[in-house]
Amino acid sequence: MLRQKAFMKKTKSGKVLKVVKEHYLRDDIWCSVETCKVCEHSEPVLSAVPSINKAYRLPHYIIPDTNIFINQIDVMEHPLITNVIVLQTVLEEVKHLSLPIYQRVRDMIANKEKRFYVFSNEHHRGTFIEKLKDESPNDRNDRAIRVATKWYGNHIKDLNPRVSVVMMTDDAGNRDKATADGLQAISVKWYIEALDNAEILDMMSSAKDLDDGQKTIYDEHLSAAHVSNGIKSGKYLQGKLGISSHNYLEGSIYTKINGEEGTILIVGRSNLNRAVDGDIIAVELLPKSEWRTTPTGVVVDEEEEQAEEESLKAEQEAAATAAKEDALDTPQPCGKVVGIIRRNWRQYCGFIDRKSVHTPAGSSAPVNVLFYAMESKIPKIKIRTRQAHSLLGKRIIVAIDSWPRTSRYPIGHFIRALGEAGDKSTETEVLLLEHDVPFHEFSKQVLSFLPVEGENWVVQPEHFAGREDFRSLNVCSIDPPGCTDIDDALHVIPLPNGNYQVGVHIADVTHFVKPGNVMDQEAASRGTTVYLVDKRIDMLPSLLGTNLCSLRSNVERLAFSCIWELNKDAEIVNVRFTKSVIASKASLTYEEAQNRIDDASMQDDVTSGIRILNMLAKKLKQRRLDMGALTLASPEVRFSLERDTQDPVDVEMKELKETNALVEEFMLLANISVARKIYEKFPDSAMLRCHPQPPSANFEKLEKAVARFGIEIDHSTSKTLSDSLDNAVLPEEPYFNKLLRIMTTRCMMQALYFCSGAQIEQEFRHYGLATDIYTHFTSPIRRYSDVMVHRQLHAAIDSSLSYGDELTDKEKMNDLCGNLNHRNRMAQQAARSSVELFTHLFFKNKTEEEEGYVIRILKNAFIVLVPKYGIEGIVYASAKVSKTADSGDAAAQPQPILVYNPETDCLQSTETLAEGETPKTQVQLFQKVMVQISIDDDLKGGGEGGMRQKLKMELLKPWIEGISVHGISNKDDPEAHAVTSKKREEAPVQAQDKKRAGKRTKA
Amino acid sequence: MPSLISPAERDYILKGIECNIRADGRQRPDYREVILETGVISQTSGSSRVRLAGGTDVLVSVKADIGPVLVDPETGEGADKGQIICNVECAPSASQQFEGRGADELNNELTQMMTRFLSHNTTTLSTPSSTTSSSTAASNNNGAGGINLSKLCIIPGEQCWILYVDALVLDYGGNLVDAVFMGTRAAIFDTRIPKTEVQDLGDGNFDFEVLDDAEDTEVVEGREDMPICVTLNKIGARHIVDASPLEELCTEAKLVVAVNRSGELCGLQKGQDGGIEPSLLLEMIQFGKTLGQTLIKQLDAKIKAEAEADMIKRQNGQPVVKLGFFAQ
């Protein structure tokens, strides 16, 4: 039976098309109920005895409408909800409204346990309806759902055991119509309440219930059309909101302002206007008089936040008057959010604010509570839960539903609990989720693309086709201890002409990972292997990563080799690339390799090879440094973990050996050689890596700070920067140079993958390595970029190879680079968070006193780096208002003891100064301080258990009254106690204290 | 379409008409049977097919599209008006004479006539006998075509709907003009224009969205006031309507009378070489008007009945099947 469907379409060029489609109705779409004898389905989805609910006498199938999926997807995903008939009408509407939700519905349909059946009612003769005149599309679809429900009801009424269908909708009008038609209809709320399960009740999105509905707090957002027109005309600016990690009421977007790239600050709750980190927003610039000149403050808590907002106002006024005098300091452009172009809400890990739970313990009445996300950039979220007490102290996942104008905080709902806070596995899961690291097991489909031989796979004679046989060469690998995924190995042979043949052999991952298959797609999506302190999230299944691809010693492995002829000065005479078969003679650790070099008694082929390589590497390095490559530093630490519990028992700085540099040099050389080769073959689509030159603004503060020591930093090229760093040595402070390098690293831009067709050749430069072209070739086991580079290199050397457009399509390559950059950044952050987690575990129940350096000054705090543990912490420059003791006095605002001086970029005491006089107490960059490190448990969430643990650093030396604390070493000193208690009493009489503080520092 | 006629044949037709009996048995004021169906081409905004028993077969389609408004540079008029663009084409298959460039002249003539009667903005022609009634059409600011062009404007001064009316003559059996106009009127009747939503973007900029639902549409306002044409052929001292091809060859003078449902004269065009005495002219106009009004009434009744029948079918969930080209 043939029908027609017509709709209108406006094309890009502004024409209107009437599209008419032929629509064939069928009589062979089955109901898929197990017990149905009429239908000829082969694998019925819906079970004979479906869900039972107190609300209904009969077991029933659920037919939800579109809004149920859109608004209550988390409820639908709950294991209790099964045997659902998803109508085609509904599915199409869901797809139209929200692709992510559509994908989740699709996943549920694919999940056999959920028993979700898609009924193609639009193609079914009995259920197809045509839209009537004066009927809105929504009404038509509602009617289609009712017609389908009715059809199902009639179709299954005689089945044994007896079953029924229930239409689920939150639209009361639709329910009334359904009841009038003699159908069973129910709202989610009734249905779920009848299930009587607290967990699923909490998952119910309840945007309407939580809305206070009183006064509007926020300005209205402009309409989408208005915003897009404003952006076109240049009135508004578009950008992705990034919230400051120190202050969740301050965000910024990076965009073009009047043709110049720049950052626009958005400060304060009302200017942010309900935008959440990551949202794409439209911003209107504030008048110049309201632009900011002072640096970021730190917002810790609500009370301080209030103060912050007030001080901000005062500041802006002051700034307005001071603007003329202060012509030197360029104010930062500020803006306010006028509209949200795209929300980027996701699910957030976090915990419930203990203070917001007011019901007695054990109560299961629904309460509104506040949720803190782990990520401090996310505002508190209001949720409604019946399990408030059982969730306290747990990590939970929450999704935002909406943020109405009348609500101070966004409104969300509970999704699931992860586990006890502070528990290592829970916290690890949290940090993986927070960094969007896919850590699920590899699916069966992915694993099906592994070689069928599994562990027993060996190099077969047919593998030698197109490969060189390097099995006889003395190849060895050098890696960190415990490394199981060995990507690279080296060999060297002295040539008769006095030159050397050097080979870098890289695991031939692309032999196993063929483009486009599921395993390849999975790897491309994961992008990189993520290394955490206690575990590794692999990019490739471990059979490949740690076995078949890993270049282990004394087994034959497939490799992709890069062979140079180098002369005595390590200059390249020629280079070639080939696929090969190797058999590594030794897999060494850095230490073992170093020992071999140092041990004169070792004279075997491998060892002498390493010595030659070492000699060449040194020359390569020297030449690289001469070219201006930077030697930067980061405070990296290693944890010694207890074998069974995996708890950290010791922390040490990572140590670098000469052999680290050896491997590194040849890898750099290989990467550069490969980059040139693939760029030659694929000028438009080569996967390369660049490192842009940092803008001068990044160096401003650092330059100012080191000027104090008579040191100048010239960052105009990497060469000059490198030289300035080499010369910046303070004899009295040996750590200064390292510190400077650490801080210089933070001024750098991120290195990025890019597609060669997307940038001009001048921008290919890798600033840090001082090379004009670079790529990643040497770690295909743990980086997907290298896999792509391998494929491109293979295509470049083998002209007979046929390849798909994945290597040549500029757009695809660009998208891939985008994903890889994102995954890389996330992997780095996850690794850092993991280190942070273990640092917290390490310091649990410990208090240490350590030497540290001030590395950043904020408006009301400064950040201290402790080199020994490679950790950083904030020290607040305001007097601590003890919340527990002075709760009656909570209005007392933290009194600033040190204030920020923008001229010198340091914090100083508040006494008035005569001309030329230096303040008595000041904190400035690079200053050496003593701090006490402990773990602050109850910073947020108002309770024990350490919901968001934070390293607490307290100043010991220099002594600044009101800020500094007495170390544990003199805790027993009665005098010290007296001073602390006195301080509390005398809080209002700060001036006196300060004088005394000043004296003390001098003494 | 024969191009020549023998003197004997001419004499036969002439005498017959004189005696009020025509070659196919009709009397002088008799119309042939008209077969009309609307909605025959689903891809268009509106369509119709008109056939006159004995041959003439015209397919008319209306396509609503969006374009810039056409402003008269001198008067500045038209900024708030939509447009109707007409085109008539005779298929080569309709007649031997239409082959090659044979139909060009006819195409032009018909196209111009349609453009003039439908979209040209002159007020209703008044004749001595209808001076009083003619003012109604003029006062509602509609063109002679009756269609309210202002309603077709989307954003004044910028964008408007353009109705492309294309008539395709599939077969020729005489009285083409009447058939084309009947078809056009029916097609416009059938036309549904998508609804638009104008958005104010601020700063005097506007944009609009086209609602994608094919059912949520508007009819062309003023479609009831569209005229049809009655062609009167003067043969001897008499005049006939709905001439057959042979009768057309005997015609000395031809008068096309365009008239709307209220009997207002919307256009007048004389063709052929012969002259018409004033008294006969008035009589012919009067006759054309009366006949046209009756025709409109019958056509409207037919179209309305068809639309209602379709609606009932759809409400009952039955498919609406058009006969289209399967019709006998």
Tab-separated table of C-alpha atoms in Angstrom, chain A residues 1-4 6-10 14-18 20 130-137 143 223 225-226 228-230 232-233 235, chain B residues 42-45 63-66 161 192 194 199-203 205 207-208 210-217 311 314-315 317-319:
chain	number	residue	atom	x	y	z
A	1	MET	CA	0.000	0.000	0.000
A	2	LEU	CA	1.404	3.319	-1.046
A	3	ARG	CA	1.090	6.650	0.666
A	4	GLN	CA	2.842	9.927	0.159
A	6	ALA	CA	5.448	15.633	1.860
A	7	PHE	CA	7.352	18.331	3.661
A	8	MET	CA	8.890	21.697	2.915
A	9	LYS	CA	12.534	22.448	2.922
A	10	LYS	CA	14.370	25.728	2.631
A	14	GLY	CA	17.014	30.329	0.054
A	15	LYS	CA	14.855	28.298	-2.284
A	16	VAL	CA	11.922	26.356	-1.009
A	17	LEU	CA	11.591	22.748	-1.941
A	18	LYS	CA	8.633	20.566	-1.486
A	20	VAL	CA	7.570	14.289	-1.608
A	130	GLU	CA	-1.759	10.703	8.141
A	131	LYS	CA	-1.641	14.159	9.620
A	132	LEU	CA	-4.980	15.858	9.604
A	133	LYS	CA	-5.616	19.383	8.654
A	134	ASP	CA	-5.188	21.774	11.576
A	135	GLU	CA	-3.345	19.110	13.535
A	136	SER	CA	0.098	20.078	14.744
A	137	PRO	CA	2.943	17.615	14.118
A	143	ARG	CA	-2.075	10.341	18.070
A	223	SER	CA	17.115	34.110	21.232
A	225	ALA	CA	18.461	34.117	15.921
A	226	HIS	CA	19.246	37.276	17.807
A	228	SER	CA	23.650	34.635	15.566
A	229	ASN	CA	22.808	37.957	14.009
A	230	GLY	CA	24.674	39.783	16.751
A	232	LYS	CA	27.523	38.227	12.439
A	233	SER	CA	27.371	41.954	12.976
A	235	LYS	CA	28.101	43.037	18.371
B	42	SER	CA	2.324	16.051	-5.686
B	43	GLN	CA	5.703	17.793	-5.975
B	44	THR	CA	4.114	21.109	-6.843
B	45	SER	CA	2.458	23.583	-4.552
B	63	LYS	CA	5.320	26.345	-7.688
B	64	ALA	CA	5.741	28.685	-4.750
B	65	ASP	CA	9.285	29.921	-4.422
B	66	ILE	CA	11.070	32.666	-2.557
B	161	TRP	CA	6.735	34.528	-2.521
B	192	ARG	CA	-0.797	25.708	-0.565
B	194	PRO	CA	4.134	27.124	3.406
B	199	GLN	CA	12.184	36.779	13.106
B	200	ASP	CA	13.377	40.165	14.143
B	201	LEU	CA	17.142	39.969	14.404
B	202	GLY	CA	17.440	43.487	15.671
B	203	ASP	CA	19.195	46.346	13.911
B	205	ASN	CA	17.472	42.925	10.053
B	207	ASP	CA	15.116	36.631	8.686
B	208	PHE	CA	12.435	34.048	8.302
B	210	VAL	CA	9.831	28.197	6.435
B	211	LEU	CA	7.699	25.798	8.439
B	212	ASP	CA	8.534	22.365	7.121
B	213	ASP	CA	5.144	20.823	7.555
B	214	ALA	CA	3.451	20.345	4.217
B	215	GLU	CA	0.080	20.431	5.913
B	216	ASP	CA	0.582	23.615	7.853
B	217	THR	CA	0.056	25.893	4.903
B	311	MET	CA	-10.582	15.431	3.598
B	314	ARG	CA	-7.909	11.310	5.152
B	315	GLN	CA	-9.816	11.580	8.367
B	317	GLY	CA	-7.238	7.060	7.313
B	318	GLN	CA	-7.898	6.084	3.735
B	319	PRO	CA	-5.384	6.945	1.076
